[in-house]
Amino acid sequence: MSDPTFAEFVSHAPGYWPAESMDRWDDYPWQLKNRINTLGELESHLRLTDIERAGVLLAGSKLAMSITPHFFNLIDPEDPDCPIRRQVIPRLEEGWAAPEEMADPCGEDSHMPVPGLVHRYPDRVLFLVTDRCASYCRYCTRSRVVSGVGEQHLETQWEAAFRYLENTPQVRDVLLSGGDPLLFSDSRLEKILTRLRSIPHIEFVRIGSRIPIFLPQRITPALCEMLRKFHPLFISIHTNHPKELTTEVRDALGRLADAGIPLGNQSVLLRGVNDSVEVQRALLHKLLRCRVKPYYLYQCDLIHGSSHLRTHVSEGLEIMDRLRGHTTGYAVPQFVVDGPGGGGKIPLNPEYVLEHRDRKTLLRNYEGRTFEYPEPSMIPPEVAQSLLEKTTCCP
Ligand SMILES: *Cc1c(COP(=O)(O)O)cnc(C)c1O
Ligand code: SF4
């Protein structure tokens, strides 16, 4: 690996920003206020390619651009193919919707019993609590509503959603997402969690958030103290590249873990970002060092204008094949594709079963060696009989 930041935790403050920013760097409202939202702000820090400049101009009416100073600093200004850059700086290709692409690739809008609440699986719901994030990912599966500049808007019906949950006892698991729920104030989050916890059949609450990566300064001790009152509470973070795991991010994740919150990671497999086994391995190992269990690796959804970021399914399978068995089992995520149009998550695995035979299954291991696993044998009746006789004749 040529880039040492793959393996090591390094800080990136203040980078492109004037040294006096250092005083405010750890202040998350400062980070939010100083986000890069316009072409002018972006060009004052970075020389763009023509492809990117066109992308920024096109993005305004689809998915807004916004990048926190913290995350922006991870961009390598010398590298037009920087994997951080590809995730947050729009590109010209976003302006073209390929024929297979959709506004709502996971079919969420048709599974909402109440606006903002997606109930697809029998026992759990996805609760979309906001359309805002600290920064915007160009491949966002919810870009039809996220950032608020597109034609469609998220209109979460809070009271109706809580009533639906109260009246639907089969829901035992609520996943708060959006947008990014950790953008809410501590007191607003506390009200939402208190209301959810007052519903007896809700056993399990989790939050999906990219804030620990985009804005680690938001993970304050006060936030962690508040969250720990609502256990069992899990958090799924979203990170795609080992460079994203800086010292600030590692420390923020440590504060969440110290508050007793089990942490998982969801990544999206993205062309030119993390579509190699070397990058994946570095990311997964670094996540374990941050006390985060890699949870899902997603095939990129068929979102409008995403073809330049999508990979072939076979590439993901190849990466999985080169991870499982070759490294710590805890480090290996489940590769999934959301069935286009509303099929939900479908697990994808390399083929380990070569053949089902009459009395045995033919398998291969991670090295490609084959093994036979036989079906269980039945005890022969005459053996059973003689054992029975032996044990019943005794006094
Ligand atoms: C991903 C998702 C969930 C959670 O799925 P898990 O496999 O339990 O993590 C729930 N509802 C919807 C609509 C989802 O897309
Ligand atoms: S943080 Fe999540 S919801 Fe927000 S833009 Fe990125 S992928 Fe979309």
PDB file of N, CA and C and ligand atoms in Angstrom, residues 108 118 120-121 124-126 142 173 175 206 295-296 298 338 345, ligand 1:
ATOM      1  N   GLU A 108     -38.984   2.507  -1.492  1.00  0.00           N
ATOM      2  CA  GLU A 108     -39.367   2.881  -0.121  1.00  0.00           C
ATOM      3  C   GLU A 108     -40.712   3.602  -0.079  1.00  0.00           C
ATOM      4  N   VAL A 118     -40.892   3.592   6.867  1.00  0.00           N
ATOM      5  CA  VAL A 118     -40.858   2.510   5.871  1.00  0.00           C
ATOM      6  C   VAL A 118     -40.999   1.181   6.607  1.00  0.00           C
ATOM      7  N   ARG A 120     -41.141  -2.472   5.642  1.00  0.00           N
ATOM      8  CA  ARG A 120     -40.998  -3.480   4.605  1.00  0.00           C
ATOM      9  C   ARG A 120     -40.903  -4.881   5.187  1.00  0.00           C
ATOM     10  N   TYR A 121     -40.142  -5.021   6.260  1.00  0.00           N
ATOM     11  CA  TYR A 121     -39.929  -6.322   6.883  1.00  0.00           C
ATOM     12  C   TYR A 121     -40.948  -6.520   8.007  1.00  0.00           C
ATOM     13  N   ARG A 124     -39.637  -4.963  11.812  1.00  0.00           N
ATOM     14  CA  ARG A 124     -38.820  -3.774  12.028  1.00  0.00           C
ATOM     15  C   ARG A 124     -39.136  -2.688  11.010  1.00  0.00           C
ATOM     16  N   VAL A 125     -38.870  -1.458  11.421  1.00  0.00           N
ATOM     17  CA  VAL A 125     -39.178  -0.322  10.541  1.00  0.00           C
ATOM     18  C   VAL A 125     -37.972   0.597  10.414  1.00  0.00           C
ATOM     19  N   LEU A 126     -38.000   1.329   9.320  1.00  0.00           N
ATOM     20  CA  LEU A 126     -37.008   2.357   9.047  1.00  0.00           C
ATOM     21  C   LEU A 126     -37.737   3.685   9.217  1.00  0.00           C
ATOM     22  N   ARG A 142     -31.057   7.754  -0.935  1.00  0.00           N
ATOM     23  CA  ARG A 142     -32.259   8.578  -0.723  1.00  0.00           C
ATOM     24  C   ARG A 142     -32.089   9.975  -1.301  1.00  0.00           C
ATOM     25  N   ASP A 173     -38.280  -3.499  16.438  1.00  0.00           N
ATOM     26  CA  ASP A 173     -36.970  -2.925  16.111  1.00  0.00           C
ATOM     27  C   ASP A 173     -37.211  -1.670  15.269  1.00  0.00           C
ATOM     28  N   LEU A 175     -35.293   1.535  13.374  1.00  0.00           N
ATOM     29  CA  LEU A 175     -34.030   2.082  12.866  1.00  0.00           C
ATOM     30  C   LEU A 175     -34.252   3.542  12.484  1.00  0.00           C
ATOM     31  N   ARG A 206     -32.023   1.460  16.939  1.00  0.00           N
ATOM     32  CA  ARG A 206     -30.698   1.742  16.365  1.00  0.00           C
ATOM     33  C   ARG A 206     -30.759   3.024  15.556  1.00  0.00           C
ATOM     34  N   TYR A 295     -20.606  -4.460   9.187  1.00  0.00           N
ATOM     35  CA  TYR A 295     -21.940  -5.078   9.166  1.00  0.00           C
ATOM     36  C   TYR A 295     -22.340  -5.423   7.731  1.00  0.00           C
ATOM     37  N   TYR A 296     -22.611  -4.416   6.906  1.00  0.00           N
ATOM     38  CA  TYR A 296     -22.983  -4.673   5.519  1.00  0.00           C
ATOM     39  C   TYR A 296     -22.010  -3.986   4.560  1.00  0.00           C
ATOM     40  N   TYR A 298     -22.702  -2.814   0.793  1.00  0.00           N
ATOM     41  CA  TYR A 298     -23.815  -2.703  -0.152  1.00  0.00           C
ATOM     42  C   TYR A 298     -23.338  -2.600  -1.589  1.00  0.00           C
ATOM     43  N   ASP A 338     -29.788  -4.423  -2.547  1.00  0.00           N
ATOM     44  CA  ASP A 338     -31.206  -4.156  -2.337  1.00  0.00           C
ATOM     45  C   ASP A 338     -31.929  -4.518  -3.625  1.00  0.00           C
ATOM     46  N   LYS A 345     -33.076  -6.303   1.304  1.00  0.00           N
ATOM     47  CA  LYS A 345     -31.671  -6.701   1.212  1.00  0.00           C
ATOM     48  C   LYS A 345     -31.542  -8.182   0.859  1.00  0.00           C
TER      49      LYS A 345
HETATM   50  C1  LIG B   1     -32.128  -2.022   5.840  1.00  0.00           C
HETATM   51  C2  LIG B   1     -33.493  -1.877   6.296  1.00  0.00           C
HETATM   52  C3  LIG B   1     -33.887  -2.329   7.566  1.00  0.00           C
HETATM   53  C4  LIG B   1     -32.917  -3.002   8.520  1.00  0.00           C
HETATM   54  O1  LIG B   1     -32.487  -4.220   8.011  1.00  0.00           O
HETATM   55  P1  LIG B   1     -31.467  -5.155   8.835  1.00  0.00           P
HETATM   56  O2  LIG B   1     -31.085  -6.232   7.876  1.00  0.00           O
HETATM   57  O3  LIG B   1     -32.225  -5.660  10.024  1.00  0.00           O
HETATM   58  O4  LIG B   1     -30.318  -4.296   9.255  1.00  0.00           O
HETATM   59  C5  LIG B   1     -35.205  -2.185   7.916  1.00  0.00           C
HETATM   60  N1  LIG B   1     -36.108  -1.624   7.085  1.00  0.00           N
HETATM   61  C6  LIG B   1     -35.761  -1.194   5.854  1.00  0.00           C
HETATM   62  C7  LIG B   1     -36.807  -0.624   4.979  1.00  0.00           C
HETATM   63  C8  LIG B   1     -34.448  -1.305   5.421  1.00  0.00           C
HETATM   64  O5  LIG B   1     -34.106  -0.867   4.209  1.00  0.00           O
END
